[in-house]
Coordinates of N, CA and C in Angstrom, one line a residue:
M1 N -225.6 104.0 -3.9 CA -225.2 102.7 -5.1 C -225.1 101.5 -5.0
H2 N -225.5 101.4 -6.0 CA -226.3 100.1 -6.8 C -225.2 99.6 -7.3
F3 N -224.6 97.9 -7.3 CA -223.7 97.0 -7.8 C -224.2 95.9 -8.6
T4 N -223.7 96.6 -9.7 CA -223.4 95.4 -10.7 C -222.1 94.5 -10.4
Y5 N -221.5 95.0 -10.5 CA -219.7 94.3 -10.6 C -219.6 93.8 -9.3
C6 N -218.9 92.9 -8.4 CA -218.0 92.4 -7.2 C -217.3 93.5 -7.2
P7 N -217.1 94.6 -6.0 CA -215.9 95.5 -5.6 C -214.7 94.7 -5.3
H8 N -215.1 93.6 -4.9 CA -213.6 92.8 -4.6 C -212.4 92.1 -6.0
C9 N -213.7 91.4 -7.3 CA -213.4 90.1 -7.6 C -213.6 90.7 -9.3
G10 N -215.1 91.7 -9.1 CA -215.0 91.6 -10.4 C -216.2 91.3 -11.3
S11 N -216.6 90.5 -10.8 CA -217.9 89.6 -11.5 C -218.5 90.2 -11.4
K12 N -219.3 89.3 -12.2 CA -220.7 89.7 -12.2 C -221.6 89.3 -11.3
L13 N -222.6 89.4 -10.8 CA -223.2 90.1 -9.1 C -224.8 89.0 -10.5
I14 N -225.4 88.0 -9.4 CA -226.5 87.7 -9.2 C -227.4 87.8 -8.2
Q15 N -228.9 87.7 -8.4 CA -229.9 88.6 -7.1 C -230.1 86.7 -6.6
K16 N -229.7 86.8 -5.1 CA -230.5 85.9 -4.4 C -230.7 86.6 -3.2
E17 N -232.9 84.9 -2.9 CA -232.7 85.1 -2.1 C -232.0 85.1 -0.7
I18 N -232.1 86.5 0.5 CA -231.2 86.4 1.7 C -232.9 87.0 2.9
G19 N -233.1 86.2 3.2 CA -233.2 85.4 4.6 C -235.1 86.9 3.6
D20 N -234.9 87.3 5.3 CA -236.3 88.6 4.9 C -235.9 89.3 4.3
E21 N -234.4 89.8 3.6 CA -234.5 91.1 2.8 C -234.8 90.9 1.5
G22 N -234.6 89.3 0.8 CA -234.8 89.7 -0.7 C -233.7 89.4 -1.3
L23 N -233.9 89.2 -2.7 CA -233.2 89.3 -3.6 C -232.2 91.0 -3.2
I24 N -231.2 90.0 -3.1 CA -230.0 90.8 -3.8 C -228.9 90.4 -4.2
P25 N -228.1 91.4 -4.4 CA -226.6 91.3 -5.4 C -226.0 90.6 -4.5
F26 N -225.8 89.4 -5.9 CA -224.2 88.1 -4.9 C -223.5 88.3 -4.9
C27 N -222.0 88.2 -4.4 CA -221.6 88.0 -5.4 C -220.8 86.5 -5.1
E28 N -221.2 84.9 -6.3 CA -220.5 84.0 -6.0 C -219.1 83.2 -6.1
Q29 N -218.3 84.1 -6.1 CA -217.2 84.0 -6.5 C -217.0 84.5 -5.0
C30 N -217.7 85.8 -4.2 CA -217.0 85.6 -3.3 C -217.7 85.5 -1.7
S31 N -218.7 85.1 -2.1 CA -220.3 84.0 -1.2 C -220.3 85.1 -0.6
V32 N -220.8 86.7 -0.9 CA -220.9 87.4 -0.2 C -222.0 88.4 -0.6
P33 N -223.4 89.3 0.0 CA -223.9 90.1 -0.1 C -223.6 91.0 -0.5
L34 N -224.5 91.9 -1.2 CA -223.6 93.3 -1.7 C -225.2 94.5 -1.6
W35 N -225.4 94.8 -0.7 CA -226.5 95.5 -0.5 C -226.4 96.8 -0.9
D36 N -227.2 97.9 -1.3 CA -226.9 98.8 -1.8 C -226.3 99.9 -0.5
M37 N -225.4 101.2 -0.9 CA -225.3 101.9 -0.1 C -225.2 103.1 0.1
F38 N -225.4 104.1 1.5 CA -225.5 105.0 0.2 C -224.6 105.6 2.2
T39 N -224.4 107.3 1.4 CA -223.5 107.7 2.2 C -223.8 108.9 3.6
T40 N -223.0 108.5 4.8 CA -223.5 108.6 5.9 C -223.4 110.2 5.9
S41 N -224.1 111.3 6.6 CA -223.1 112.8 6.6 C -223.8 113.3 8.2
V42 N -223.6 114.4 8.5 CA -223.9 115.0 9.5 C -225.1 116.5 8.4
I43 N -225.5 117.1 9.6 CA -226.7 117.7 9.4 C -227.0 118.2 11.1
C44 N -226.2 120.5 10.7 CA -226.3 120.3 12.1 C -226.9 121.5 11.7
A45 N -228.0 121.8 12.8 CA -228.9 123.5 13.3 C -228.1 124.2 14.8
V46 N -227.1 124.6 14.2 CA -226.3 125.4 15.1 C -226.9 126.6 15.7
V47 N -227.1 126.9 17.3 CA -226.9 127.9 18.1 C -226.4 128.3 18.8
N48 N -227.3 129.2 18.9 CA -226.0 130.4 20.3 C -226.9 130.7 22.0
E49 N -226.4 131.5 22.6 CA -226.6 131.8 24.1 C -227.2 132.7 23.5
Q50 N -227.4 134.0 22.4 CA -228.5 134.4 21.5 C -230.1 134.5 21.2
R51 N -230.4 132.7 21.0 CA -231.5 132.6 20.7 C -231.0 132.8 19.4
E52 N -229.8 132.2 18.3 CA -230.1 132.7 16.5 C -229.6 131.5 16.7
A53 N -229.7 131.5 15.2 CA -228.6 130.0 14.7 C -228.2 130.5 13.3
A54 N -226.6 130.1 13.4 CA -226.2 130.1 12.6 C -226.4 129.6 10.9
L55 N -226.7 129.7 9.4 CA -227.4 129.5 8.9 C -226.1 130.0 7.7
I56 N -225.7 128.7 6.4 CA -224.8 129.4 5.1 C -225.6 129.2 4.3
R57 N -224.3 130.1 3.7 CA -225.0 130.1 1.7 C -223.5 129.1 1.6
Q58 N -224.0 128.0 0.4 CA -223.0 127.2 -0.6 C -224.1 127.7 -1.8
G59 N -223.1 128.3 -2.7 CA -223.5 128.2 -4.6 C -223.3 127.3 -4.4
Y60 N -222.4 125.7 -4.4 CA -222.9 125.5 -4.9 C -223.7 124.0 -4.3
V61 N -224.8 124.5 -3.6 CA -225.7 123.8 -2.4 C -227.4 124.1 -3.1
S62 N -227.3 125.5 -2.8 CA -227.9 126.6 -3.2 C -227.8 127.7 -3.7
D63 N -228.8 129.0 -4.7 CA -228.1 130.1 -5.3 C -229.1 130.6 -4.3
T64 N -230.3 130.1 -4.0 CA -231.4 131.2 -3.2 C -232.0 131.1 -2.1
N65 N -231.3 129.6 -1.8 CA -231.6 129.3 0.6 C -230.4 129.3 0.6
H66 N -230.4 129.8 2.1 CA -229.5 129.0 3.0 C -229.7 127.8 3.4
V67 N -228.5 127.7 3.9 CA -228.3 126.1 4.8 C -228.2 125.6 5.9
C68 N -228.1 124.8 6.4 CA -227.0 124.1 7.6 C -225.7 123.4 7.6
V69 N -225.2 124.0 8.7 CA -223.6 123.4 8.2 C -223.6 121.7 8.6
A70 N -223.1 120.6 7.1 CA -223.3 119.4 6.9 C -222.2 119.1 6.6
G71 N -221.8 118.1 6.7 CA -220.8 117.1 6.4 C -220.6 115.6 5.9
I72 N -220.0 115.0 5.4 CA -219.4 114.1 5.3 C -218.5 113.2 6.2
M73 N -219.2 111.6 6.6 CA -219.0 111.1 8.3 C -216.9 110.6 7.3
K74 N -215.9 110.5 8.3 CA -214.6 110.0 7.5 C -214.7 108.5 8.2
P75 N -214.2 107.5 7.2 CA -213.9 106.0 8.3 C -213.0 106.8 9.2
G76 N -213.8 106.0 10.9 CA -213.5 106.6 11.8 C -213.6 107.2 13.0
E77 N -214.6 108.2 11.8 CA -214.9 109.0 12.3 C -216.0 108.9 13.2
S78 N -216.4 109.5 14.7 CA -218.0 109.1 15.0 C -218.9 110.9 14.7
A79 N -220.0 110.0 14.2 CA -220.9 111.1 13.5 C -220.9 112.3 15.0
E80 N -220.6 112.4 15.7 CA -220.4 113.6 17.0 C -219.0 114.1 16.3
E81 N -217.7 113.4 16.3 CA -216.9 114.0 15.9 C -217.2 114.7 14.4
T82 N -217.6 114.3 13.7 CA -217.8 115.0 12.6 C -218.4 116.0 12.6
A83 N -219.8 115.9 13.4 CA -220.5 117.4 13.8 C -219.4 118.0 14.2
V84 N -218.8 118.2 15.5 CA -218.0 119.0 16.2 C -216.7 119.5 15.0
R85 N -215.4 118.4 13.7 CA -215.0 118.5 13.5 C -216.0 119.8 12.1
E86 N -216.5 119.3 11.3 CA -218.3 120.1 10.1 C -218.0 121.6 11.2
I87 N -218.9 122.0 12.3 CA -218.9 123.2 12.4 C -217.6 124.3 12.6
K88 N -216.7 123.2 13.0 CA -215.0 124.3 12.9 C -214.6 124.3 12.2
E89 N -214.7 123.2 11.1 CA -213.8 124.1 10.0 C -214.9 124.4 8.7
E90 N -216.1 124.7 8.6 CA -216.9 125.5 7.9 C -217.2 126.8 8.3
I91 N -217.7 127.6 9.6 CA -217.7 128.2 10.3 C -216.5 128.8 11.7
G92 N -215.7 127.5 11.7 CA -215.2 128.2 12.8 C -215.6 128.1 14.3
Q93 N -216.7 127.8 14.9 CA -217.6 128.0 16.0 C -217.3 126.9 16.8
D94 N -216.5 126.7 18.3 CA -216.4 125.7 19.2 C -217.6 125.7 19.4
V95 N -217.8 124.2 20.1 CA -219.3 123.1 20.0 C -219.1 122.6 21.4
V96 N -220.5 123.4 22.6 CA -219.8 123.1 23.4 C -220.6 122.4 24.3
K97 N -222.4 122.4 23.8 CA -223.3 121.0 23.6 C -223.2 120.5 22.6
L98 N -223.7 119.1 22.2 CA -224.4 118.3 20.7 C -225.3 117.5 21.1
E99 N -226.8 117.8 20.9 CA -228.3 117.0 21.5 C -228.8 116.2 20.0
Y100 N -228.6 114.9 19.7 CA -228.6 114.4 18.5 C -229.9 114.8 18.5
I101 N -231.0 114.7 17.1 CA -232.1 115.4 17.1 C -233.1 114.3 16.1
K102 N -232.2 113.7 15.0 CA -233.3 112.3 14.3 C -232.9 112.7 13.7
S103 N -232.9 111.4 12.8 CA -232.0 111.2 11.4 C -233.0 111.3 9.4
Y104 N -232.1 111.1 8.9 CA -233.0 112.1 7.9 C -232.8 111.5 6.5
P105 N -233.3 110.8 6.0 CA -232.9 110.3 4.6 C -233.3 111.3 3.1
Y106 N -232.1 111.2 2.3 CA -232.0 112.5 1.2 C -231.7 110.9 0.2
E107 N -232.6 110.3 0.0 CA -232.6 109.6 -1.4 C -232.1 110.4 -2.6
K108 N -232.0 111.8 -3.2 CA -231.8 112.5 -4.7 C -230.0 112.0 -4.5
K109 N -229.4 112.4 -3.3 CA -228.2 112.1 -3.2 C -227.8 111.0 -2.4
S110 N -228.5 109.9 -2.4 CA -228.3 108.6 -1.9 C -227.3 108.5 -0.8
M111 N -228.3 109.1 0.5 CA -227.5 109.6 1.9 C -227.8 109.7 2.9
L112 N -228.0 109.6 4.2 CA -227.9 108.8 5.3 C -227.6 110.2 6.5
M113 N -229.0 111.7 7.0 CA -228.3 112.5 7.6 C -228.6 111.8 8.6
L114 N -227.2 112.6 9.7 CA -228.2 112.6 11.4 C -227.6 113.9 11.6
G115 N -229.6 114.2 11.9 CA -229.3 115.6 12.4 C -228.8 116.2 14.1
Y116 N -228.5 117.0 13.9 CA -227.5 117.6 15.4 C -228.1 118.8 16.1
K117 N -228.4 119.5 17.1 CA -228.8 120.1 17.8 C -227.7 120.9 18.0
A118 N -226.3 121.8 17.5 CA -225.4 121.6 18.0 C -225.2 124.0 18.9
T119 N -225.2 123.2 19.7 CA -224.7 125.0 21.0 C -223.4 125.6 20.9
V120 N -223.7 126.7 20.6 CA -221.7 127.4 21.2 C -222.0 128.3 21.7
K121 N -220.9 129.1 21.8 CA -221.0 130.7 22.1 C -220.1 130.9 21.0
K122 N -221.0 132.3 21.1 CA -221.7 133.6 19.6 C -220.2 133.9 19.9
A123 N -219.3 134.1 18.2 CA -217.5 134.1 18.2 C -218.3 134.6 16.5
D124 N -217.3 135.8 16.3 CA -217.1 135.8 15.5 C -217.1 134.6 13.9
F125 N -217.5 135.0 12.9 CA -217.7 133.4 11.9 C -216.4 133.2 11.5
R126 N -215.6 132.2 11.1 CA -213.9 132.0 10.1 C -214.6 130.5 9.5
L127 N -214.6 131.9 8.5 CA -216.2 130.3 7.0 C -214.1 130.1 6.3
S128 N -214.7 128.4 5.7 CA -214.2 127.8 5.0 C -214.1 128.0 3.8
G129 N -213.6 127.7 2.8 CA -213.1 128.3 1.4 C -214.6 127.3 1.1
E130 N -215.7 126.7 1.3 CA -216.6 126.3 0.5 C -218.1 126.4 1.3
V131 N -218.0 127.1 2.0 CA -218.3 128.6 2.7 C -218.8 130.1 1.9
D132 N -219.6 130.5 0.9 CA -219.4 131.5 0.6 C -220.0 132.5 1.3
S133 N -220.9 132.7 2.5 CA -220.7 133.8 3.6 C -222.0 132.8 4.6
A134 N -222.2 133.3 5.8 CA -222.8 132.8 7.1 C -223.2 134.4 7.7
V135 N -224.8 133.9 8.6 CA -225.3 134.4 9.0 C -226.2 134.6 11.1
W136 N -225.8 135.1 11.2 CA -226.8 134.2 13.1 C -228.0 135.0 12.6
V137 N -228.6 133.9 12.7 CA -230.5 134.8 12.5 C -231.1 134.3 13.8
R138 N -231.9 135.5 14.2 CA -232.7 135.5 15.4 C -233.6 133.7 15.1
Y139 N -233.7 133.4 16.2 CA -234.7 132.1 15.7 C -235.9 132.2 15.5
E140 N -237.1 133.3 15.2 CA -238.1 134.2 14.4 C -237.7 134.0 13.1
D141 N -236.9 133.6 12.9 CA -236.5 134.5 11.3 C -235.5 133.0 10.3
A142 N -235.5 132.6 11.7 CA -234.7 131.3 11.1 C -235.4 130.7 9.4
L143 N -236.8 130.4 9.8 CA -236.4 129.0 8.3 C -237.6 129.9 7.6
G144 N -237.4 131.5 7.1 CA -237.4 131.5 6.6 C -237.2 132.1 5.9
L145 N -235.6 132.0 5.7 CA -234.0 131.2 5.3 C -233.8 130.0 4.7
L146 N -234.2 129.4 5.1 CA -234.7 127.7 4.5 C -235.5 127.4 3.5
R147 N -235.1 126.4 2.6 CA -236.0 125.9 1.9 C -237.6 125.3 2.7
E148 N -238.3 125.5 2.1 CA -239.5 125.2 3.8 C -240.3 123.4 2.8
G149 N -239.8 123.1 3.8 CA -240.4 120.8 3.7 C -238.3 120.3 4.1
S150 N -237.3 121.2 3.5 CA -236.2 121.1 3.2 C -235.7 120.3 4.9
I151 N -234.0 119.2 4.3 CA -234.0 118.4 5.2 C -233.0 120.2 6.5
A152 N -232.8 120.8 6.4 CA -232.3 121.9 7.2 C -233.5 122.9 7.9
W153 N -235.0 122.5 7.3 CA -235.9 123.5 7.6 C -236.3 122.7 8.7
Q154 N -236.5 121.3 8.5 CA -236.9 120.3 9.2 C -236.1 120.5 10.7
L155 N -235.0 120.6 10.6 CA -234.0 120.1 11.7 C -234.0 121.2 12.5
V156 N -234.1 122.6 11.3 CA -233.8 123.6 12.5 C -235.4 124.1 13.6
K157 N -236.7 123.5 12.9 CA -238.1 123.9 13.3 C -237.7 123.3 14.5
E158 N -236.9 122.0 14.1 CA -237.0 120.8 15.6 C -236.3 121.4 16.7
A159 N -234.9 121.6 16.3 CA -234.1 122.3 17.6 C -234.5 123.4 18.3
I160 N -234.9 123.8 17.1 CA -235.7 125.5 18.0 C -236.9 125.5 19.4
G161 N -237.2 124.6 17.6 CA -238.9 123.4 18.9 C -238.5 123.8 20.8
R162 N -237.5 122.9 20.3 CA -236.9 121.8 21.6 C -236.3 123.1 22.5
I163 N -236.1 124.4 21.8 CA -235.5 125.1 23.2 C -236.3 125.9 23.9
T164 N -237.5 126.3 22.0 CA -238.3 127.2 23.1 C -239.5 126.8 23.5
K165 N -239.7 125.3 24.4 CA -240.8 125.0 24.9 C -240.8 125.2 26.4

């Protein structure tokens, strides 16, 4: 999100030199810089003890490819809490181990996605209303169901690579 007006007082912002940051939108009334904002979210490569990954379909995300469990962090929630909550909500799995992989900037949606490998004990899926379907896929087949080069594809490739080394 890029600010043009101050969200606190409504004044039109000016551009002001702020240290090493360069020109930043600034409210003269509130004396506050307003950096561009992004949404922080998590994306999870969910794996089980049978060398399978859980991939989901969500029509509002893609009509052609599977994706990973993902979700927005809520205020007051840690990234790890978000990952555990989203996995439970979307596919009904209980996380037994969570490992941070890396962050992925998603400029198209002004998001920063924090990538995790989440290990679960395989159980039947219990899908939320926002998930159309879910499948357990053998590691060697998982990347073929994701859009090559996508954040989900990169995360699953890294997560599986860490397991199979």
